[in-house]
PDB file of C-alpha atoms in Angstrom:
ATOM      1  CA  UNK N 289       0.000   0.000   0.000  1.00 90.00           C
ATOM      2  CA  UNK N 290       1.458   3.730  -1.135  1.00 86.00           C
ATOM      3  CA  UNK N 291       4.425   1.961  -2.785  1.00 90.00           C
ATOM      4  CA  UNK N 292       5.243   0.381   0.345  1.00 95.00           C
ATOM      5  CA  UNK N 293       5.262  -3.209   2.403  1.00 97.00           C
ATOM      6  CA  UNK N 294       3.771  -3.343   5.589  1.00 97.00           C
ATOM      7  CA  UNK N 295       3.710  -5.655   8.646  1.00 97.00           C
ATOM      8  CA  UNK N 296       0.148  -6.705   9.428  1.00 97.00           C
ATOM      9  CA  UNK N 297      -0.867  -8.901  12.819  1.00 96.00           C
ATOM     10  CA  UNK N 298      -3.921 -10.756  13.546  1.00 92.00           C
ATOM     11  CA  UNK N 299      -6.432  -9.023  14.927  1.00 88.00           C
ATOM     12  CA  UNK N 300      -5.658  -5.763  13.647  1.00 92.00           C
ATOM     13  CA  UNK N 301      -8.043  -4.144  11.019  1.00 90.00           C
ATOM     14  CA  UNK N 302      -7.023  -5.356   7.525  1.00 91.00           C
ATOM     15  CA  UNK N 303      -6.185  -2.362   4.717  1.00 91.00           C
ATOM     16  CA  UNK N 304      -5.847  -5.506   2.099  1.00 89.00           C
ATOM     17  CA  UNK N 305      -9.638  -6.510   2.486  1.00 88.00           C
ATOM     18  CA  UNK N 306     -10.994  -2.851   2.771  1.00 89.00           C
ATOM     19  CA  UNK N 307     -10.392   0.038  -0.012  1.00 92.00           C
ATOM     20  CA  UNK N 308     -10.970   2.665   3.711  1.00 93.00           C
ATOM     21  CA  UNK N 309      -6.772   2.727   4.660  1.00 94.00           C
ATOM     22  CA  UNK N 310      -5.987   3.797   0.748  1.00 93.00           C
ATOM     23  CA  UNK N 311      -9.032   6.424   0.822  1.00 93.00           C
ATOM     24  CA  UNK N 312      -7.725   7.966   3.970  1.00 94.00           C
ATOM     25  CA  UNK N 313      -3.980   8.338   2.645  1.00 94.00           C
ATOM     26  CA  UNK N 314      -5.672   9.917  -0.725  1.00 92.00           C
ATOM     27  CA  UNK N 315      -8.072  12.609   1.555  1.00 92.00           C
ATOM     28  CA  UNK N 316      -5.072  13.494   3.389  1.00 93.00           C
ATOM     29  CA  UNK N 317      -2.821  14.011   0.287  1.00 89.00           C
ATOM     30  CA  UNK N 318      -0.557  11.289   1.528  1.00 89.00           C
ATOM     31  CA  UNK N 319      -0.517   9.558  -2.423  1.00 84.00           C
ATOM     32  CA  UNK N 320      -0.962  11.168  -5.069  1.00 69.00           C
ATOM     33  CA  UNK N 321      -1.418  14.751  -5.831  1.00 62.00           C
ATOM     34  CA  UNK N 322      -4.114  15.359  -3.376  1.00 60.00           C
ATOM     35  CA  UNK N 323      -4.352  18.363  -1.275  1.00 70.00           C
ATOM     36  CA  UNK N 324      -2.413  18.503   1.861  1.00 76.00           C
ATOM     37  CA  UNK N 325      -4.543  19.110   4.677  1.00 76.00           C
ATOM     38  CA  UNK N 326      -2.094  18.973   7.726  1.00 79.00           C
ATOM     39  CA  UNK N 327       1.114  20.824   8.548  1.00 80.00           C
ATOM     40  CA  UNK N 328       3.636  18.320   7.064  1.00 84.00           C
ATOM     41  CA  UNK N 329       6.656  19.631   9.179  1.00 86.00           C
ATOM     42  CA  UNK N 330       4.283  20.227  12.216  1.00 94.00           C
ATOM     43  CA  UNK N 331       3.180  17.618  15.051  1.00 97.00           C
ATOM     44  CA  UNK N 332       0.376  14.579  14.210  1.00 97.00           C
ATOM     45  CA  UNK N 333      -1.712  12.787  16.421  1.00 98.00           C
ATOM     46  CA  UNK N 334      -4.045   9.743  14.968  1.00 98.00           C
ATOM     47  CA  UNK N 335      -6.581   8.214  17.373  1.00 98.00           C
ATOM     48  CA  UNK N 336      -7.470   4.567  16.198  1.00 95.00           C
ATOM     49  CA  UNK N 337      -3.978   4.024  14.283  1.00 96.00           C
ATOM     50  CA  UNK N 338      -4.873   0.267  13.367  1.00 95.00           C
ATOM     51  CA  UNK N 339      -1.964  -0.819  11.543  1.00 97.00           C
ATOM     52  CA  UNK N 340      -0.307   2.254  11.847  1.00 98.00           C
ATOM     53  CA  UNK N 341      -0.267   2.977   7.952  1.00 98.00           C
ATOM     54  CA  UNK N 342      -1.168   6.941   8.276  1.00 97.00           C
ATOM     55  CA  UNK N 343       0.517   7.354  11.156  1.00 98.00           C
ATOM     56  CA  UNK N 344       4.187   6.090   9.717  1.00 98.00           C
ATOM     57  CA  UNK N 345       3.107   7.370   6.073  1.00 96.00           C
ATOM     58  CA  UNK N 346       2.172  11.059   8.224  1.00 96.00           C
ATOM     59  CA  UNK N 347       5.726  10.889   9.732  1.00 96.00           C
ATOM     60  CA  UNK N 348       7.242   9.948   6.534  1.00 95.00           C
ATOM     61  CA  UNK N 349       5.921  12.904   4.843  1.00 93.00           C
ATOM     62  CA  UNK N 350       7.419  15.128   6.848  1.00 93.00           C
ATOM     63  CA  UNK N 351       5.875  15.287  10.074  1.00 95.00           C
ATOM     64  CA  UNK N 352       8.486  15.742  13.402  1.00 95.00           C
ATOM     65  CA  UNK N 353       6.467  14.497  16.177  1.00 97.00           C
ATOM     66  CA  UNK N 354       3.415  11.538  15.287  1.00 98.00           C
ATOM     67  CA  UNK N 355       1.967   9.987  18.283  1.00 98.00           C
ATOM     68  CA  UNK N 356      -0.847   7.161  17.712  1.00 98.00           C
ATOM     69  CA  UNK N 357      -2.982   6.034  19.978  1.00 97.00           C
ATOM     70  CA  UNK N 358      -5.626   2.462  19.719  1.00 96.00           C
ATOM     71  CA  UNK N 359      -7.718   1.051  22.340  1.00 92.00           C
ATOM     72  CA  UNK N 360      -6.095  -2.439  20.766  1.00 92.00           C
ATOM     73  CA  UNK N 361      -2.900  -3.652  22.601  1.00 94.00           C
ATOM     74  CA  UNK N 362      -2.147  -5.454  19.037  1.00 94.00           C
ATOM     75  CA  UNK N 363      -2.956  -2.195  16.915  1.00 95.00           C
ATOM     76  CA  UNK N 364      -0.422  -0.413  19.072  1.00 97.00           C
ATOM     77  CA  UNK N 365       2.205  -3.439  18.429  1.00 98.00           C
ATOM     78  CA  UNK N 366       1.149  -3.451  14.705  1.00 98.00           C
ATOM     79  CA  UNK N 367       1.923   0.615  14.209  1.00 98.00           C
ATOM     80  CA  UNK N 368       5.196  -0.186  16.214  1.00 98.00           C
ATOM     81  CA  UNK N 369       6.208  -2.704  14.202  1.00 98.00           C
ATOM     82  CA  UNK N 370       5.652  -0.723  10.549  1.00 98.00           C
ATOM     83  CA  UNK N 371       7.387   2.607  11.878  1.00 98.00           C
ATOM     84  CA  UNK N 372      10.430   0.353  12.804  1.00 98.00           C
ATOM     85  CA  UNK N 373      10.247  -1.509   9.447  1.00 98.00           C
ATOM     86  CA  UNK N 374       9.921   2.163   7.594  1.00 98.00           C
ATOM     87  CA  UNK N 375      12.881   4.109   9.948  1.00 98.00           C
ATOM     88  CA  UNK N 376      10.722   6.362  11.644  1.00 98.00           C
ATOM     89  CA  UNK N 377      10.220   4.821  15.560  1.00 98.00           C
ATOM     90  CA  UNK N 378      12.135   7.954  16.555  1.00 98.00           C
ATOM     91  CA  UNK N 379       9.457  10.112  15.501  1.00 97.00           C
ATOM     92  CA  UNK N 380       6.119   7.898  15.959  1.00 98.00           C
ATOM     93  CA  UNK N 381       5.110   7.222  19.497  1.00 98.00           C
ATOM     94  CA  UNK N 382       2.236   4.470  19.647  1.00 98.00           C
ATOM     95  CA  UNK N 383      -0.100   4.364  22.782  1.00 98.00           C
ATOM     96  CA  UNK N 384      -2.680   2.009  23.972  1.00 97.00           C
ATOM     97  CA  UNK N 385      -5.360   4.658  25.273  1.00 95.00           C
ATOM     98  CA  UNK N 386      -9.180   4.706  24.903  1.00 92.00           C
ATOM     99  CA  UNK N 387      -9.563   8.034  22.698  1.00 94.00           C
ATOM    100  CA  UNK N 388      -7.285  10.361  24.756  1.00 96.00           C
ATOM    101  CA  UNK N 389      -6.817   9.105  28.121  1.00 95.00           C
ATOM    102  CA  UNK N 390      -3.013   7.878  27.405  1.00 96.00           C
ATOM    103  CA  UNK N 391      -2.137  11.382  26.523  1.00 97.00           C
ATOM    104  CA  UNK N 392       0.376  13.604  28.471  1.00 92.00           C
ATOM    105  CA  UNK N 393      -1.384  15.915  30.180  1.00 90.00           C
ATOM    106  CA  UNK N 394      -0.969  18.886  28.307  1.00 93.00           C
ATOM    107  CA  UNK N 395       0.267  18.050  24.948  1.00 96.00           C
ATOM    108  CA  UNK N 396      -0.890  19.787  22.069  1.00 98.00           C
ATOM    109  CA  UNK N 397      -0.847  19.218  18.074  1.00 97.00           C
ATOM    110  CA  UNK N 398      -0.831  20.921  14.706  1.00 96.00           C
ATOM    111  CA  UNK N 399      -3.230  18.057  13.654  1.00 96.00           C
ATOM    112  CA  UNK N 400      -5.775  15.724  15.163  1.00 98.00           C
ATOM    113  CA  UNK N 401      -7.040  13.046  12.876  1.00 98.00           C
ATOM    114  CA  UNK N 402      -9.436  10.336  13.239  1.00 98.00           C
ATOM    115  CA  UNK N 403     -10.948   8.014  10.944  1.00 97.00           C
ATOM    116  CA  UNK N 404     -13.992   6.844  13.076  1.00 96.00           C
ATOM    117  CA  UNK N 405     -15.484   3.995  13.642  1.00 95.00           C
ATOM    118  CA  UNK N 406     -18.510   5.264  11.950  1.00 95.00           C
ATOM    119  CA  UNK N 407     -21.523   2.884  12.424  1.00 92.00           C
ATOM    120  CA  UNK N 408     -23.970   3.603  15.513  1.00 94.00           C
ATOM    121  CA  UNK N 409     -25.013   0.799  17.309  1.00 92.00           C
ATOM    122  CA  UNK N 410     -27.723   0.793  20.370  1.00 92.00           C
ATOM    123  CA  UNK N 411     -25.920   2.117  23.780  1.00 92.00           C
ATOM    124  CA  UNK N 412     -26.111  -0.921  25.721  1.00 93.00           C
ATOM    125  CA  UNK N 413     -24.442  -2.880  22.482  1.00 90.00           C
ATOM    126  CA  UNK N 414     -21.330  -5.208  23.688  1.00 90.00           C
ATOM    127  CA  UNK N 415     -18.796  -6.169  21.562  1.00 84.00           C
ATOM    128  CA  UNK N 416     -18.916  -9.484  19.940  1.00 83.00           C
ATOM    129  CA  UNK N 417     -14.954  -9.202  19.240  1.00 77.00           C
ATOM    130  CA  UNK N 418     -11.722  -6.509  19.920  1.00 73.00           C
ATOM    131  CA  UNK N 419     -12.300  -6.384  16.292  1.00 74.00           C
ATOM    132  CA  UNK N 420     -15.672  -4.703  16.246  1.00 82.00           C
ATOM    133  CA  UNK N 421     -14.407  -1.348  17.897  1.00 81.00           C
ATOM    134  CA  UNK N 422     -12.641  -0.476  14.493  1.00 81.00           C
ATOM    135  CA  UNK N 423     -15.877   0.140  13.270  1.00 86.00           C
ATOM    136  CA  UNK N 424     -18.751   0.021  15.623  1.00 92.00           C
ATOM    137  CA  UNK N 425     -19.159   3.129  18.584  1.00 93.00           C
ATOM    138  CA  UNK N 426     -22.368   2.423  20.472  1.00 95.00           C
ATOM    139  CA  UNK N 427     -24.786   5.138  20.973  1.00 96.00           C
ATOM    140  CA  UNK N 428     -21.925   6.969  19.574  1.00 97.00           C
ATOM    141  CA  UNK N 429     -19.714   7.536  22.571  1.00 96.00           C
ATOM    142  CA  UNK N 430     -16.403   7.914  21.397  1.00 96.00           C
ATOM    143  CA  UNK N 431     -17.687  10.371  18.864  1.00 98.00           C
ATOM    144  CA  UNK N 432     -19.237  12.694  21.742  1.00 98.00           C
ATOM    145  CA  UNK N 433     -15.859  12.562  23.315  1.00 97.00           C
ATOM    146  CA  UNK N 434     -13.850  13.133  20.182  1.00 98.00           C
ATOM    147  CA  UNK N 435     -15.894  16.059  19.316  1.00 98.00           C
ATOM    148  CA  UNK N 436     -15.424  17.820  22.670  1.00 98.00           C
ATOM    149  CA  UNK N 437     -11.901  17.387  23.154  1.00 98.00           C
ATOM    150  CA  UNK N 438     -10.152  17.112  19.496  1.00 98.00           C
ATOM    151  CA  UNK N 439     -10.282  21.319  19.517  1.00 98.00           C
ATOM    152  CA  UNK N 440      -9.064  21.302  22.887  1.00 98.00           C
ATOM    153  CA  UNK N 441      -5.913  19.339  22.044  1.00 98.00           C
ATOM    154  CA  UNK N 442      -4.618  21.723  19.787  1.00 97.00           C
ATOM    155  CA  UNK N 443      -1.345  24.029  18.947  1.00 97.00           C
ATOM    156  CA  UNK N 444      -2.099  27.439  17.544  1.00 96.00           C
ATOM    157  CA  UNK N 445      -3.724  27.240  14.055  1.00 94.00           C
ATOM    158  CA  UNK N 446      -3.837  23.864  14.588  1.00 96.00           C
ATOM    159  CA  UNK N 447      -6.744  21.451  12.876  1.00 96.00           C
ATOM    160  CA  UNK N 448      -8.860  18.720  14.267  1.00 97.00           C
ATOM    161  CA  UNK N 449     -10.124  16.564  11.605  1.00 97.00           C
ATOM    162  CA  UNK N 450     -12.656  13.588  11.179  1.00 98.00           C
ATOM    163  CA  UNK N 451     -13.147  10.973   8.670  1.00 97.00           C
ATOM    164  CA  UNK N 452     -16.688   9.549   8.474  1.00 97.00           C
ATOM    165  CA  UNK N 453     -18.719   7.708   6.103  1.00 96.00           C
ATOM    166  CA  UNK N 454     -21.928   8.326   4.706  1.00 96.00           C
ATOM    167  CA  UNK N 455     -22.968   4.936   6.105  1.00 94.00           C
ATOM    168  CA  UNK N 456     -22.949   6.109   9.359  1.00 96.00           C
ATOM    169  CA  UNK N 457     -25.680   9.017  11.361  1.00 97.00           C
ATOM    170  CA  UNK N 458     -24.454  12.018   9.817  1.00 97.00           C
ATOM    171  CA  UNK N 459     -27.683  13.885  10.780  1.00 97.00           C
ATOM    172  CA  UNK N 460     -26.647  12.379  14.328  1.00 97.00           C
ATOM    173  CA  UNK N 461     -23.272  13.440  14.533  1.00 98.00           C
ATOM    174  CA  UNK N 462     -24.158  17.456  13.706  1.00 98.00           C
ATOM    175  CA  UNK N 463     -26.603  17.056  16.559  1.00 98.00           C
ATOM    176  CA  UNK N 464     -23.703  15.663  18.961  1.00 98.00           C
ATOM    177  CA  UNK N 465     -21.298  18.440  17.649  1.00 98.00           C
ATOM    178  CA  UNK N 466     -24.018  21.473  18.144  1.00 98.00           C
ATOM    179  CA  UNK N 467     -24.128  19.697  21.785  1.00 98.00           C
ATOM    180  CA  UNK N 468     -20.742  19.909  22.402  1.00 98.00           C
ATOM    181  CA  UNK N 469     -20.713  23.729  21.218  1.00 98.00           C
ATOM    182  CA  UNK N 470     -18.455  22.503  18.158  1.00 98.00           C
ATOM    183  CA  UNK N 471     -19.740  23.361  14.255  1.00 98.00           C
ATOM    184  CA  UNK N 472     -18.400  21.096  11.468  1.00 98.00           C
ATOM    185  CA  UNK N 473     -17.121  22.108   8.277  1.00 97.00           C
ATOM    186  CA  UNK N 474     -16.763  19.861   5.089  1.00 97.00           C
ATOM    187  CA  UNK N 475     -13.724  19.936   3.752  1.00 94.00           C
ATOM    188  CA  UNK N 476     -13.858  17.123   0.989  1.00 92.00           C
ATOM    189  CA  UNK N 477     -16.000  14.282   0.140  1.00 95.00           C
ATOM    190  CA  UNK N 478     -14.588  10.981  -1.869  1.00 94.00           C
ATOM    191  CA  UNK N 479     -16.427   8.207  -3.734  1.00 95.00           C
ATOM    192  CA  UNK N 480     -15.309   4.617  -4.185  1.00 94.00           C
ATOM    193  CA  UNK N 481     -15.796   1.475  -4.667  1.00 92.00           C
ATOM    194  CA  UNK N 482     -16.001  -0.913  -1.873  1.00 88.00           C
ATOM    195  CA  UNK N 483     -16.794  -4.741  -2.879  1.00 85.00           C
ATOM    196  CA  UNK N 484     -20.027  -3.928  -4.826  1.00 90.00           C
ATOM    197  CA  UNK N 485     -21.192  -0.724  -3.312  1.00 93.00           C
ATOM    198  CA  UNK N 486     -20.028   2.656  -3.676  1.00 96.00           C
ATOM    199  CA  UNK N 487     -19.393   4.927  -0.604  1.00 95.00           C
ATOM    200  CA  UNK N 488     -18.346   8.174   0.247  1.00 97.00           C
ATOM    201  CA  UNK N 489     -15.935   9.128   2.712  1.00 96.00           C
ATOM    202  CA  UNK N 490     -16.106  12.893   4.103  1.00 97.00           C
ATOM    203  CA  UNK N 491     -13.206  15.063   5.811  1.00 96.00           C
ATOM    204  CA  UNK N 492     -14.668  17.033   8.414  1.00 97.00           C
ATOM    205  CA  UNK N 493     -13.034  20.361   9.981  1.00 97.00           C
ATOM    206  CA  UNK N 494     -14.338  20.195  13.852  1.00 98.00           C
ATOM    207  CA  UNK N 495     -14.231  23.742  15.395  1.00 98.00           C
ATOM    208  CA  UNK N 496     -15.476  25.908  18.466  1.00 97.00           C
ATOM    209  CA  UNK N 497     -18.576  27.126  17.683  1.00 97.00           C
ATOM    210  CA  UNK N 498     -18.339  30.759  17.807  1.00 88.00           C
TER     211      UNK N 498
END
């Protein structure tokens, strides 16, 4: 994936079986000639790194300081693994935390990025599998929390950003952000091909409502 090999453990979300990694490197300009959207020299935090394929590709573009965080003791493995294998463990820190709650108490970032795990399942829903919280957040938790603190967690002129899909509760989420005091821009929208279905994938801009 991007030109490059990458170590992959069980357990871990799978890029190969999904078209979702690819489409997040191509909305952030990481392939390609797509617009950049984050300060490439500037600092990088990913919540939900998976693999740790943005993460390593962010640092590897140029970024100084990545840190990525995964509620999955094997996702953080994984992204340490593929920043060792790509030369850039010096400049990716990968923490097991549950959103932000591994975070150093006042750290800030140029960028905040999160692809989400998008579909919104019932409240009282329990995971079947570790696997599920890749892409299921019941009664949309995580996203509530996301919302609230992204903004908070960054550097001056800094951007926190959101990936969702237009197979999860948009109309839901834009409720949850005007709760939170936080309006949500658009800043692209991408269509694709997954198996036999095509999707979209939007960028969202998440700011302090004025």
């Amino acid at each position: 994936m991007a030109g490059r090999e990458w170590d992959l453990l069980d357990g871990v979300f799978a890029p190969p079986f999904s078209a979702t990694t690819e489409v997040a490197l191509k909305i952030l300009g990481l392939v390609g000639d797509g617009e950049e959207r984050f300060r490439r020299q500037g600092s990088f935090l990913e919540v939900g790194s998976g693999t740790g394929v943005i993460a390593v590709s962010a640092a590897l573009a140029g970024c100084r300081r990545v840190v990525a965080t995964d509620i999955s003791s094997s996702a953080v493995e994984n992204t340490r693994m593929n920043a060792e294998r790509h030369m850039v463990a010096d400049r990716v820190r990968a923490l097991e935390s549950d959103v932000f709650s591994a975070l150093d108490p006042g750290e800030r970032f140029d960028t905040v990025y999160w692809h989400s795990n998008f579909v919104l399942a019932p409240p009282e829903y329990r995971y079947m599998t570790e696997h599920e919280a890749a892409y299921v957040d019941p009664g949309y938790r995580a996203h509530r929390r996301y919302l609230a603190e992204a903004p908070l967690l960054l550097a001056e002129g800094g951007r926190a950003l959101l990936q969702f899909s237009d197979r999860g509760d948009l109309d839901r989420l834009y409720e949850l952000a005007a709760d939170c005091g936080r309006e949500l821009t658009v800043l692209c929208r991408y269509s694709f091909l997954e198996r036999t279905e095509i999707l979209e994938h939007i960028l969202l801009e998440i700011t302090v409502a004025a």
